[in-house]
XYZ file of C-alpha atoms in Angstrom:
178
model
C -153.282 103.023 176.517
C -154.874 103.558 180.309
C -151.357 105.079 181.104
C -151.421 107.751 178.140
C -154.724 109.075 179.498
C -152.818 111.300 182.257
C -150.129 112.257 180.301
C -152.498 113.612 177.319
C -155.091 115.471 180.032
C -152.159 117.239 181.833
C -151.123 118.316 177.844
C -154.545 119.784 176.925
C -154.788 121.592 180.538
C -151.443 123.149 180.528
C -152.282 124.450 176.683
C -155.226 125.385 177.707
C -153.915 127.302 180.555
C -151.172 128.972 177.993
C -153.580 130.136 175.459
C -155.849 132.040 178.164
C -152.806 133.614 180.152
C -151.641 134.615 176.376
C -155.603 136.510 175.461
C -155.126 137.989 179.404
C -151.494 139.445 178.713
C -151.616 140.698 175.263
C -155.197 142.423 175.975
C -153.532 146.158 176.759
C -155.913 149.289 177.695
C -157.060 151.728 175.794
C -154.466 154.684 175.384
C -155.222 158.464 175.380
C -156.055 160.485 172.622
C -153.754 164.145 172.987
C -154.505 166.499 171.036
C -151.159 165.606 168.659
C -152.669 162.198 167.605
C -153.474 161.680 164.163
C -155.975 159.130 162.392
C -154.299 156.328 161.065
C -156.191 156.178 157.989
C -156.629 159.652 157.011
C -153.965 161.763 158.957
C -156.342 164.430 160.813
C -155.928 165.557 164.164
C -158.643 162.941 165.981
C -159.255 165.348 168.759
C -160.448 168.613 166.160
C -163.925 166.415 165.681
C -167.103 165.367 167.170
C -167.604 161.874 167.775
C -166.668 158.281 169.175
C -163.484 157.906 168.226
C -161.797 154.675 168.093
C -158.066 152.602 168.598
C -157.296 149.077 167.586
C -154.296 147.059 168.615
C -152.304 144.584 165.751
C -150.467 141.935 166.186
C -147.722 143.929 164.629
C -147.719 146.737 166.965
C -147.220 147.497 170.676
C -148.591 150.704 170.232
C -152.846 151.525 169.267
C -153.500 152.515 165.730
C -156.122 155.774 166.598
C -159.023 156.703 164.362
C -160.714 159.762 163.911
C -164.190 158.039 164.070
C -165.397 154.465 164.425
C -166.217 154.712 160.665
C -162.572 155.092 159.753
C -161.354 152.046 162.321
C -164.242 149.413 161.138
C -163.315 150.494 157.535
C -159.533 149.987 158.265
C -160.200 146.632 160.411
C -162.327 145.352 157.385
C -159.276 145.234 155.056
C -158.063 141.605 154.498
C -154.916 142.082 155.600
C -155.805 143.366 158.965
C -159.084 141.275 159.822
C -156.297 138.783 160.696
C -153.958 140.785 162.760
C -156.343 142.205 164.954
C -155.591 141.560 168.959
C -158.458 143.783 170.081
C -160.371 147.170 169.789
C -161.735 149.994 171.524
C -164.294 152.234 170.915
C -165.765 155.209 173.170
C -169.148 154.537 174.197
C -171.360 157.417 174.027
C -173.972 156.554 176.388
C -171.925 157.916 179.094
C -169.581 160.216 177.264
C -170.586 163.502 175.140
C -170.567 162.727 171.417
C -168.689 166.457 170.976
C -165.895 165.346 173.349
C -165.703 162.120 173.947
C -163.233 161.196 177.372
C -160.554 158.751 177.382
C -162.134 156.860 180.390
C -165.008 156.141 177.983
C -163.463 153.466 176.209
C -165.189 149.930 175.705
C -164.003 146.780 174.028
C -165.246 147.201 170.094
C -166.723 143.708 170.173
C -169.072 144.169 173.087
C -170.925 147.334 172.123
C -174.260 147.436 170.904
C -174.004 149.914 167.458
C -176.211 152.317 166.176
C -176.683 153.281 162.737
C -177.876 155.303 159.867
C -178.421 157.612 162.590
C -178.603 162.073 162.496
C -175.392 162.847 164.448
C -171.916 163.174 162.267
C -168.316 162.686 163.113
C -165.035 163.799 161.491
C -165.912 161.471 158.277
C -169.803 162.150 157.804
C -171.712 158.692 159.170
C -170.399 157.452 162.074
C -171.226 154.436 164.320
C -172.175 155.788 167.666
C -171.388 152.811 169.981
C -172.670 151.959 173.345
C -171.813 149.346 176.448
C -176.112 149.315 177.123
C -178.389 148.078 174.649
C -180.740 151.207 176.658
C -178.383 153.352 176.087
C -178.804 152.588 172.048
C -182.240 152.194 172.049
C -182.644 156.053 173.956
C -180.218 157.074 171.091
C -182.498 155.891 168.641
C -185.624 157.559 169.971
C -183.891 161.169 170.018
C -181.936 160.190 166.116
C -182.947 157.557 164.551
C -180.960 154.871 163.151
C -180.889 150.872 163.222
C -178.973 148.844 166.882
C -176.795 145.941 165.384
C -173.578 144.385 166.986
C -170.310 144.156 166.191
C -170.445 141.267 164.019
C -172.610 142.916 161.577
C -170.590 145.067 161.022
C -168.723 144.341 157.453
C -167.674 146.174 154.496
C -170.852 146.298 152.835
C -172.589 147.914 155.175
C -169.652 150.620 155.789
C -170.106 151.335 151.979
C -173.674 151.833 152.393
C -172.729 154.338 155.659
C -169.945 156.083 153.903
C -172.245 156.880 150.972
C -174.833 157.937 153.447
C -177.442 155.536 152.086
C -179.838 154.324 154.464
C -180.096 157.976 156.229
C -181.440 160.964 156.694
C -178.474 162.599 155.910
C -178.326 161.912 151.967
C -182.149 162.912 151.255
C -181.124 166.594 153.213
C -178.112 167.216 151.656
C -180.099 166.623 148.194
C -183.023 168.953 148.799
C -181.344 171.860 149.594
């Protein structure tokens, strides 16, 4: 048994050391957005609106599947058959990028931003999550329009309903009064 104990420990570290150089390699960077890109969901040209935009990468594809706002890639990434096939995700964080433009060197891995909601601004789809690499960054956002800092793994379908129907903002109660 004393003799197995090597054998099995050089096992686990070489898996080990597989698995991480596997995350490291598939993990590509976030791509461009040209003006020719369309949203993968609804077919518009991403760059014609306001807006974090947002690009995931599947386990299917070598190539980023490019949304017209973060509202349209959470809603896509939500689907059971995707939540699965999901490598990794980008989304522009508009702390240091304008929300009418936002740059291609603005991008920030999806699952590390801090997420403001129910928020004043609007993107190609009506609500949109405005994401941001500094919880100060969110909480300044907040001050100037409102809205609710959560993380990425509060985000779920439910509460993308609730956003899509503009529940939970300002937005709904305006559009009804006038």
């Amino acid at each position: 048994m004393p003799a197995l104990l090597p054998t099995l420990a050089l096992i686990i570290l070489l898996m080990t050391g597989c698995n991480n150089a596997t995350d490291s390699a598939e993990r590509m960077p976030p791509q461009p957005i040209s003006g020719d890109d369309i949203c993968h969901v609804c077919g518009m040209f991403i760059t014609e609106f306001e807006g974090p935009k947002g690009q995931a990468f599947m386990q299917s594809h070598s190539d980023a599947r490019k949304f017209c706002s973060t509202l349209e890639m959470f809603v896509f990434l939500q689907q059971p058959e995707n939540q699965t096939q999901l490598r990794h995700a980008y989304v522009h964080d508009v702390g240091v990028t304008p929300w009418e433009a936002p740059k291609d060197d603005a991008f920030i891995p999806a699952a590390d931003a801090w997420y403001v909601v129910s928020h004043d601004r609007r993107g190609s789809m009506g609500h949109n999550l405005a994401p941001f690499s500094s919880h100060e960054h969110a909480e300044q956002f907040v001050v100037v329009h409102g809205g609710e800092i959560i993380t990425y793994d509060d985000i779920d379908l439910e509460l993308l309903a609730r956003l899509g129907r503009h529940e939970g903002s300002g937005h709904a109660a305006h559009s009804m009064a006038q």
